[in-house]
Amino acid sequence: MKKVVLILSGGLDSSTLLYYLINKEYEVNALSFNYGQKGHEELKRASKICELNNVKHKVIDIQNIVEVFSKSSLTSAENTNTNSPKDTVVPSRNTILLSLATAYAISNDCKEVYYGAIADDVGDYPDTTLEFLESMNELNKVNNYEYIPIKAPFVKCSKEEIVKKALELDVPIDLTFSCYQPKEDGSPCNECISCRSRITAIENVKKSMQND
């Protein structure tokens, strides 16, 4: 059984990727990162999803790193604009997270690292592109004694395609959490770009299924 590392946010994309890897009968080691994000509810959801599947899950706290340089609306109390992709970018986030995930993989005899980049994020987030993925892999080839490939199986998939995959794999979609600006009670705002993207994709897939 192949042992792999997955960066699991608790959102729809990475949760669907978790079920995809489980379906391939991989031994998944899920990593979540607390970087001071306002949507900390997603970490709770990630834990619940891992518990449902008996998947090893570790939450790594990197708040002290991110608070030094991030003015992202995902972490800053002063920036509340969650409708602009540029404002929601956490500088070098995936570079940092994938480097930490690679280090974890090396230390725990895991053979690959996975993350849930999708095509709909390309253009909004520089660290979700194929070019970024290829560059990170080139770095990994010279960064360690052993090459640990970084993979993003959904990098060419739209959000609607992710919803379809989630339904096929019986992902508990309602348990996943994708909000950038959650309400005080922890419920999603349904207004930020992440919520709107998720809601629209789910509605479109449901309509498509009804028409079929």
PDB file of C-alpha atoms in Angstrom:
ATOM      1  CA  MET A   1       0.000   0.000   0.000  1.00  0.00           C
ATOM      2  CA  LYS A   2       1.470   3.335  -1.081  1.00  0.00           C
ATOM      3  CA  LYS A   3       1.934   5.771   1.811  1.00  0.00           C
ATOM      4  CA  VAL A   4       1.247   9.407   0.874  1.00  0.00           C
ATOM      5  CA  VAL A   5       0.767  12.848   2.403  1.00  0.00           C
ATOM      6  CA  LEU A   6      -2.282  15.004   1.666  1.00  0.00           C
ATOM      7  CA  ILE A   7      -2.671  18.667   2.556  1.00  0.00           C
ATOM      8  CA  LEU A   8      -6.271  18.711   3.817  1.00  0.00           C
ATOM      9  CA  SER A   9      -7.960  22.050   4.423  1.00  0.00           C
ATOM     10  CA  GLY A  10     -11.410  20.667   5.168  1.00  0.00           C
ATOM     11  CA  GLY A  11     -12.761  22.300   2.022  1.00  0.00           C
ATOM     12  CA  LEU A  12     -14.557  20.569  -0.837  1.00  0.00           C
ATOM     13  CA  ASP A  13     -11.551  20.208  -3.145  1.00  0.00           C
ATOM     14  CA  SER A  14      -9.075  18.657  -0.719  1.00  0.00           C
ATOM     15  CA  SER A  15     -11.763  16.515   0.934  1.00  0.00           C
ATOM     16  CA  THR A  16     -12.717  15.094  -2.457  1.00  0.00           C
ATOM     17  CA  LEU A  17      -9.031  14.426  -3.070  1.00  0.00           C
ATOM     18  CA  LEU A  18      -8.875  12.538   0.227  1.00  0.00           C
ATOM     19  CA  TYR A  19     -11.689  10.228  -0.894  1.00  0.00           C
ATOM     20  CA  TYR A  20     -10.024   9.874  -4.301  1.00  0.00           C
ATOM     21  CA  LEU A  21      -6.803   8.671  -2.643  1.00  0.00           C
ATOM     22  CA  ILE A  22      -8.666   6.353  -0.269  1.00  0.00           C
ATOM     23  CA  ASN A  23     -10.469   4.890  -3.278  1.00  0.00           C
ATOM     24  CA  LYS A  24      -7.046   4.146  -4.790  1.00  0.00           C
ATOM     25  CA  GLU A  25      -6.277   2.264  -1.550  1.00  0.00           C
ATOM     26  CA  TYR A  26      -3.443   4.580  -0.541  1.00  0.00           C
ATOM     27  CA  GLU A  27      -2.428   4.974   3.084  1.00  0.00           C
ATOM     28  CA  VAL A  28      -3.140   8.671   3.550  1.00  0.00           C
ATOM     29  CA  ASN A  29      -1.444  10.886   6.117  1.00  0.00           C
ATOM     30  CA  ALA A  30      -3.508  14.085   6.215  1.00  0.00           C
ATOM     31  CA  LEU A  31      -1.892  17.376   7.225  1.00  0.00           C
ATOM     32  CA  SER A  32      -3.847  20.527   8.064  1.00  0.00           C
ATOM     33  CA  PHE A  33      -2.265  23.873   8.842  1.00  0.00           C
ATOM     34  CA  ASN A  34      -3.380  26.504  11.317  1.00  0.00           C
ATOM     35  CA  TYR A  35      -2.039  29.759   9.890  1.00  0.00           C
ATOM     36  CA  GLY A  36      -4.455  31.996  11.760  1.00  0.00           C
ATOM     37  CA  GLN A  37      -7.135  31.753   9.077  1.00  0.00           C
ATOM     38  CA  LYS A  38     -10.533  33.177   9.953  1.00  0.00           C
ATOM     39  CA  GLY A  39     -12.114  30.036   8.588  1.00  0.00           C
ATOM     40  CA  HIS A  40     -10.705  27.928  11.432  1.00  0.00           C
ATOM     41  CA  GLU A  41     -13.938  25.942  11.329  1.00  0.00           C
ATOM     42  CA  GLU A  42     -12.420  24.141   8.355  1.00  0.00           C
ATOM     43  CA  LEU A  43      -9.823  22.538  10.643  1.00  0.00           C
ATOM     44  CA  LYS A  44     -12.609  21.009  12.730  1.00  0.00           C
ATOM     45  CA  ARG A  45     -14.256  19.709   9.588  1.00  0.00           C
ATOM     46  CA  ALA A  46     -10.964  18.219   8.370  1.00  0.00           C
ATOM     47  CA  SER A  47     -10.627  16.340  11.671  1.00  0.00           C
ATOM     48  CA  LYS A  48     -14.189  15.004  11.454  1.00  0.00           C
ATOM     49  CA  ILE A  49     -13.718  13.835   7.872  1.00  0.00           C
ATOM     50  CA  CYS A  50     -10.511  12.027   8.829  1.00  0.00           C
ATOM     51  CA  GLU A  51     -12.233  10.409  11.813  1.00  0.00           C
ATOM     52  CA  LEU A  52     -14.976   9.109   9.525  1.00  0.00           C
ATOM     53  CA  ASN A  53     -12.352   7.382   7.392  1.00  0.00           C
ATOM     54  CA  ASN A  54      -9.856   6.345  10.084  1.00  0.00           C
ATOM     55  CA  VAL A  55      -7.217   8.518   8.419  1.00  0.00           C
ATOM     56  CA  LYS A  56      -4.200   9.719  10.357  1.00  0.00           C
ATOM     57  CA  HIS A  57      -4.529  13.502  10.776  1.00  0.00           C
ATOM     58  CA  LYS A  58      -2.114  16.072  12.100  1.00  0.00           C
ATOM     59  CA  VAL A  59      -2.698  19.822  12.518  1.00  0.00           C
ATOM     60  CA  ILE A  60       0.471  21.928  12.313  1.00  0.00           C
ATOM     61  CA  ASP A  61       0.446  25.422  13.811  1.00  0.00           C
ATOM     62  CA  ILE A  62       2.344  27.969  11.690  1.00  0.00           C
ATOM     63  CA  GLN A  63       0.604  31.142  12.878  1.00  0.00           C
ATOM     64  CA  ASN A  64       3.863  32.686  14.041  1.00  0.00           C
ATOM     65  CA  ILE A  65       5.312  32.334  10.559  1.00  0.00           C
ATOM     66  CA  VAL A  66       2.382  33.733   8.602  1.00  0.00           C
ATOM     67  CA  GLU A  67       1.596  36.674  10.892  1.00  0.00           C
ATOM     68  CA  VAL A  68       4.993  38.186  10.091  1.00  0.00           C
ATOM     69  CA  PHE A  69       4.209  38.885   6.454  1.00  0.00           C
ATOM     70  CA  SER A  70       0.558  38.246   5.635  1.00  0.00           C
ATOM     71  CA  LYS A  71      -2.014  41.001   5.102  1.00  0.00           C
ATOM     72  CA  SER A  72      -4.423  38.569   3.482  1.00  0.00           C
ATOM     73  CA  SER A  73      -8.113  38.975   4.281  1.00  0.00           C
ATOM     74  CA  LEU A  74      -8.015  35.324   5.357  1.00  0.00           C
ATOM     75  CA  THR A  75      -5.797  36.219   8.312  1.00  0.00           C
ATOM     76  CA  SER A  76      -5.949  39.989   8.885  1.00  0.00           C
ATOM     77  CA  ALA A  77      -8.664  41.608  11.015  1.00  0.00           C
ATOM     78  CA  GLU A  78      -8.060  44.869   9.131  1.00  0.00           C
ATOM     79  CA  ASN A  79      -8.634  43.402   5.679  1.00  0.00           C
ATOM     80  CA  THR A  80     -12.204  42.160   5.254  1.00  0.00           C
ATOM     81  CA  ASN A  81     -12.380  42.089   1.452  1.00  0.00           C
ATOM     82  CA  THR A  82     -13.093  38.441   0.625  1.00  0.00           C
ATOM     83  CA  ASN A  83     -14.536  39.205  -2.810  1.00  0.00           C
ATOM     84  CA  SER A  84     -11.181  39.971  -4.427  1.00  0.00           C
ATOM     85  CA  PRO A  85      -8.885  36.996  -5.134  1.00  0.00           C
ATOM     86  CA  LYS A  86      -5.814  39.198  -4.677  1.00  0.00           C
ATOM     87  CA  ASP A  87      -6.922  40.150  -1.157  1.00  0.00           C
ATOM     88  CA  THR A  88      -7.418  36.499  -0.203  1.00  0.00           C
ATOM     89  CA  VAL A  89      -3.935  35.423  -1.297  1.00  0.00           C
ATOM     90  CA  VAL A  90      -1.705  34.359   1.600  1.00  0.00           C
ATOM     91  CA  PRO A  91       1.824  35.105   0.297  1.00  0.00           C
ATOM     92  CA  SER A  92       3.748  31.939  -0.642  1.00  0.00           C
ATOM     93  CA  ARG A  93       1.213  29.804   1.208  1.00  0.00           C
ATOM     94  CA  ASN A  94       1.418  26.731  -0.991  1.00  0.00           C
ATOM     95  CA  THR A  95       5.191  27.031  -1.258  1.00  0.00           C
ATOM     96  CA  ILE A  96       5.419  26.906   2.533  1.00  0.00           C
ATOM     97  CA  LEU A  97       2.782  24.208   3.028  1.00  0.00           C
ATOM     98  CA  LEU A  98       4.137  21.938   0.305  1.00  0.00           C
ATOM     99  CA  SER A  99       7.684  22.307   1.647  1.00  0.00           C
ATOM    100  CA  LEU A 100       6.497  21.328   5.122  1.00  0.00           C
ATOM    101  CA  ALA A 101       4.447  18.457   3.692  1.00  0.00           C
ATOM    102  CA  THR A 102       7.513  17.244   1.778  1.00  0.00           C
ATOM    103  CA  ALA A 103       9.611  17.351   4.934  1.00  0.00           C
ATOM    104  CA  TYR A 104       6.903  15.376   6.733  1.00  0.00           C
ATOM    105  CA  ALA A 105       6.820  12.841   3.898  1.00  0.00           C
ATOM    106  CA  ILE A 106      10.579  12.312   4.077  1.00  0.00           C
ATOM    107  CA  SER A 107      10.484  11.934   7.848  1.00  0.00           C
ATOM    108  CA  ASN A 108       7.592   9.452   7.750  1.00  0.00           C
ATOM    109  CA  ASP A 109       8.539   7.324   4.732  1.00  0.00           C
ATOM    110  CA  CYS A 110       5.748   8.663   2.521  1.00  0.00           C
ATOM    111  CA  LYS A 111       6.311   8.481  -1.231  1.00  0.00           C
ATOM    112  CA  GLU A 112       4.215  11.358  -2.599  1.00  0.00           C
ATOM    113  CA  VAL A 113       2.611  14.655  -1.555  1.00  0.00           C
ATOM    114  CA  TYR A 114      -0.847  15.719  -2.766  1.00  0.00           C
ATOM    115  CA  TYR A 115      -2.766  18.998  -2.692  1.00  0.00           C
ATOM    116  CA  GLY A 116      -6.139  20.084  -4.046  1.00  0.00           C
ATOM    117  CA  ALA A 117      -5.345  22.713  -6.672  1.00  0.00           C
ATOM    118  CA  ILE A 118      -8.086  23.013  -9.313  1.00  0.00           C
ATOM    119  CA  ALA A 119      -8.357  24.746 -12.692  1.00  0.00           C
ATOM    120  CA  ASP A 120     -10.911  27.316 -11.519  1.00  0.00           C
ATOM    121  CA  ASP A 121      -8.305  28.800  -9.171  1.00  0.00           C
ATOM    122  CA  VAL A 122      -5.815  29.430 -11.987  1.00  0.00           C
ATOM    123  CA  GLY A 123      -5.646  33.141 -12.790  1.00  0.00           C
ATOM    124  CA  ASP A 124      -6.708  34.060  -9.268  1.00  0.00           C
ATOM    125  CA  TYR A 125      -4.053  32.186  -7.293  1.00  0.00           C
ATOM    126  CA  PRO A 126      -0.518  31.857  -8.744  1.00  0.00           C
ATOM    127  CA  ASP A 127       0.341  28.839  -6.599  1.00  0.00           C
ATOM    128  CA  THR A 128      -2.374  26.632  -8.118  1.00  0.00           C
ATOM    129  CA  THR A 129      -1.012  26.588 -11.667  1.00  0.00           C
ATOM    130  CA  LEU A 130       0.692  23.768 -13.557  1.00  0.00           C
ATOM    131  CA  GLU A 131       3.763  25.993 -13.860  1.00  0.00           C
ATOM    132  CA  PHE A 132       3.939  26.332 -10.067  1.00  0.00           C
ATOM    133  CA  LEU A 133       3.449  22.576  -9.594  1.00  0.00           C
ATOM    134  CA  GLU A 134       6.209  21.764 -12.078  1.00  0.00           C
ATOM    135  CA  SER A 135       8.558  24.272 -10.433  1.00  0.00           C
ATOM    136  CA  MET A 136       7.959  22.811  -6.977  1.00  0.00           C
ATOM    137  CA  ASN A 137       8.746  19.365  -8.334  1.00  0.00           C
ATOM    138  CA  GLU A 138      11.957  20.609  -9.926  1.00  0.00           C
ATOM    139  CA  LEU A 139      12.927  22.042  -6.537  1.00  0.00           C
ATOM    140  CA  ASN A 140      12.136  18.744  -4.812  1.00  0.00           C
ATOM    141  CA  LYS A 141      14.437  16.913  -7.210  1.00  0.00           C
ATOM    142  CA  VAL A 142      17.440  18.828  -5.850  1.00  0.00           C
ATOM    143  CA  ASN A 143      16.193  19.646  -2.363  1.00  0.00           C
ATOM    144  CA  ASN A 144      16.555  16.206  -0.776  1.00  0.00           C
ATOM    145  CA  TYR A 145      18.369  12.902  -1.125  1.00  0.00           C
ATOM    146  CA  GLU A 146      15.125  11.291  -2.209  1.00  0.00           C
ATOM    147  CA  TYR A 147      12.767  12.866  -4.735  1.00  0.00           C
ATOM    148  CA  ILE A 148       9.250  13.239  -3.317  1.00  0.00           C
ATOM    149  CA  PRO A 149       6.816  14.041  -6.152  1.00  0.00           C
ATOM    150  CA  ILE A 150       4.120  16.637  -5.514  1.00  0.00           C
ATOM    151  CA  LYS A 151       0.853  15.827  -7.282  1.00  0.00           C
ATOM    152  CA  ALA A 152      -2.388  17.705  -7.925  1.00  0.00           C
ATOM    153  CA  PRO A 153      -4.729  15.278  -9.743  1.00  0.00           C
ATOM    154  CA  PHE A 154      -7.517  17.877 -10.025  1.00  0.00           C
ATOM    155  CA  VAL A 155      -5.379  20.724 -11.380  1.00  0.00           C
ATOM    156  CA  LYS A 156      -7.249  20.623 -14.720  1.00  0.00           C
ATOM    157  CA  CYS A 157     -10.717  20.140 -13.164  1.00  0.00           C
ATOM    158  CA  SER A 158     -13.414  22.774 -12.806  1.00  0.00           C
ATOM    159  CA  LYS A 159     -15.357  23.263  -9.565  1.00  0.00           C
ATOM    160  CA  GLU A 160     -18.358  21.540 -11.116  1.00  0.00           C
ATOM    161  CA  GLU A 161     -16.210  18.537 -12.007  1.00  0.00           C
ATOM    162  CA  ILE A 162     -15.028  18.404  -8.382  1.00  0.00           C
ATOM    163  CA  VAL A 163     -18.653  18.354  -7.193  1.00  0.00           C
ATOM    164  CA  LYS A 164     -19.395  15.483  -9.603  1.00  0.00           C
ATOM    165  CA  LYS A 165     -16.356  13.553  -8.332  1.00  0.00           C
ATOM    166  CA  ALA A 166     -17.455  14.213  -4.747  1.00  0.00           C
ATOM    167  CA  LEU A 167     -20.874  12.743  -5.472  1.00  0.00           C
ATOM    168  CA  GLU A 168     -19.341   9.718  -7.204  1.00  0.00           C
ATOM    169  CA  LEU A 169     -17.039   9.077  -4.237  1.00  0.00           C
ATOM    170  CA  ASP A 170     -19.736   9.677  -1.573  1.00  0.00           C
ATOM    171  CA  VAL A 171     -17.892  12.622  -0.070  1.00  0.00           C
ATOM    172  CA  PRO A 172     -19.930  14.191   2.775  1.00  0.00           C
ATOM    173  CA  ILE A 173     -20.191  17.529   0.972  1.00  0.00           C
ATOM    174  CA  ASP A 174     -22.237  19.145   3.755  1.00  0.00           C
ATOM    175  CA  LEU A 175     -19.422  18.383   6.193  1.00  0.00           C
ATOM    176  CA  THR A 176     -16.826  20.224   4.116  1.00  0.00           C
ATOM    177  CA  PHE A 177     -16.230  23.936   4.734  1.00  0.00           C
ATOM    178  CA  SER A 178     -14.952  26.518   2.260  1.00  0.00           C
ATOM    179  CA  CYS A 179     -15.860  29.929   3.714  1.00  0.00           C
ATOM    180  CA  TYR A 180     -13.344  32.798   3.916  1.00  0.00           C
ATOM    181  CA  GLN A 181     -15.419  34.972   6.257  1.00  0.00           C
ATOM    182  CA  PRO A 182     -17.493  32.708   8.539  1.00  0.00           C
ATOM    183  CA  LYS A 183     -20.145  34.085  10.873  1.00  0.00           C
ATOM    184  CA  GLU A 184     -19.635  34.222  14.636  1.00  0.00           C
ATOM    185  CA  ASP A 185     -21.490  30.926  15.079  1.00  0.00           C
ATOM    186  CA  GLY A 186     -19.095  29.227  12.658  1.00  0.00           C
ATOM    187  CA  SER A 187     -21.568  28.955   9.790  1.00  0.00           C
ATOM    188  CA  PRO A 188     -20.529  30.022   6.263  1.00  0.00           C
ATOM    189  CA  CYS A 189     -21.258  33.565   5.115  1.00  0.00           C
ATOM    190  CA  ASN A 190     -22.490  32.376   1.676  1.00  0.00           C
ATOM    191  CA  GLU A 191     -21.226  35.656   0.208  1.00  0.00           C
ATOM    192  CA  CYS A 192     -17.421  35.447  -0.139  1.00  0.00           C
ATOM    193  CA  ILE A 193     -15.881  34.298  -3.429  1.00  0.00           C
ATOM    194  CA  SER A 194     -15.213  30.833  -2.014  1.00  0.00           C
ATOM    195  CA  CYS A 195     -18.798  30.357  -0.835  1.00  0.00           C
ATOM    196  CA  ARG A 196     -20.222  31.668  -4.113  1.00  0.00           C
ATOM    197  CA  SER A 197     -17.993  29.387  -6.172  1.00  0.00           C
ATOM    198  CA  ARG A 198     -19.040  26.372  -4.112  1.00  0.00           C
ATOM    199  CA  ILE A 199     -22.781  27.210  -4.117  1.00  0.00           C
ATOM    200  CA  THR A 200     -22.839  27.907  -7.868  1.00  0.00           C
ATOM    201  CA  ALA A 201     -21.023  24.670  -8.720  1.00  0.00           C
ATOM    202  CA  ILE A 202     -23.301  22.543  -6.545  1.00  0.00           C
ATOM    203  CA  GLU A 203     -26.440  24.195  -7.964  1.00  0.00           C
ATOM    204  CA  ASN A 204     -25.241  23.741 -11.555  1.00  0.00           C
ATOM    205  CA  VAL A 205     -24.455  20.069 -11.011  1.00  0.00           C
ATOM    206  CA  LYS A 206     -27.847  19.465  -9.401  1.00  0.00           C
ATOM    207  CA  LYS A 207     -29.616  21.172 -12.323  1.00  0.00           C
ATOM    208  CA  SER A 208     -27.601  19.095 -14.777  1.00  0.00           C
ATOM    209  CA  MET A 209     -28.556  15.891 -12.969  1.00  0.00           C
ATOM    210  CA  GLN A 210     -32.241  16.852 -12.962  1.00  0.00           C
ATOM    211  CA  ASN A 211     -32.151  17.572 -16.695  1.00  0.00           C
ATOM    212  CA  ASP A 212     -30.547  14.188 -17.339  1.00  0.00           C
TER     213      ASP A 212
END
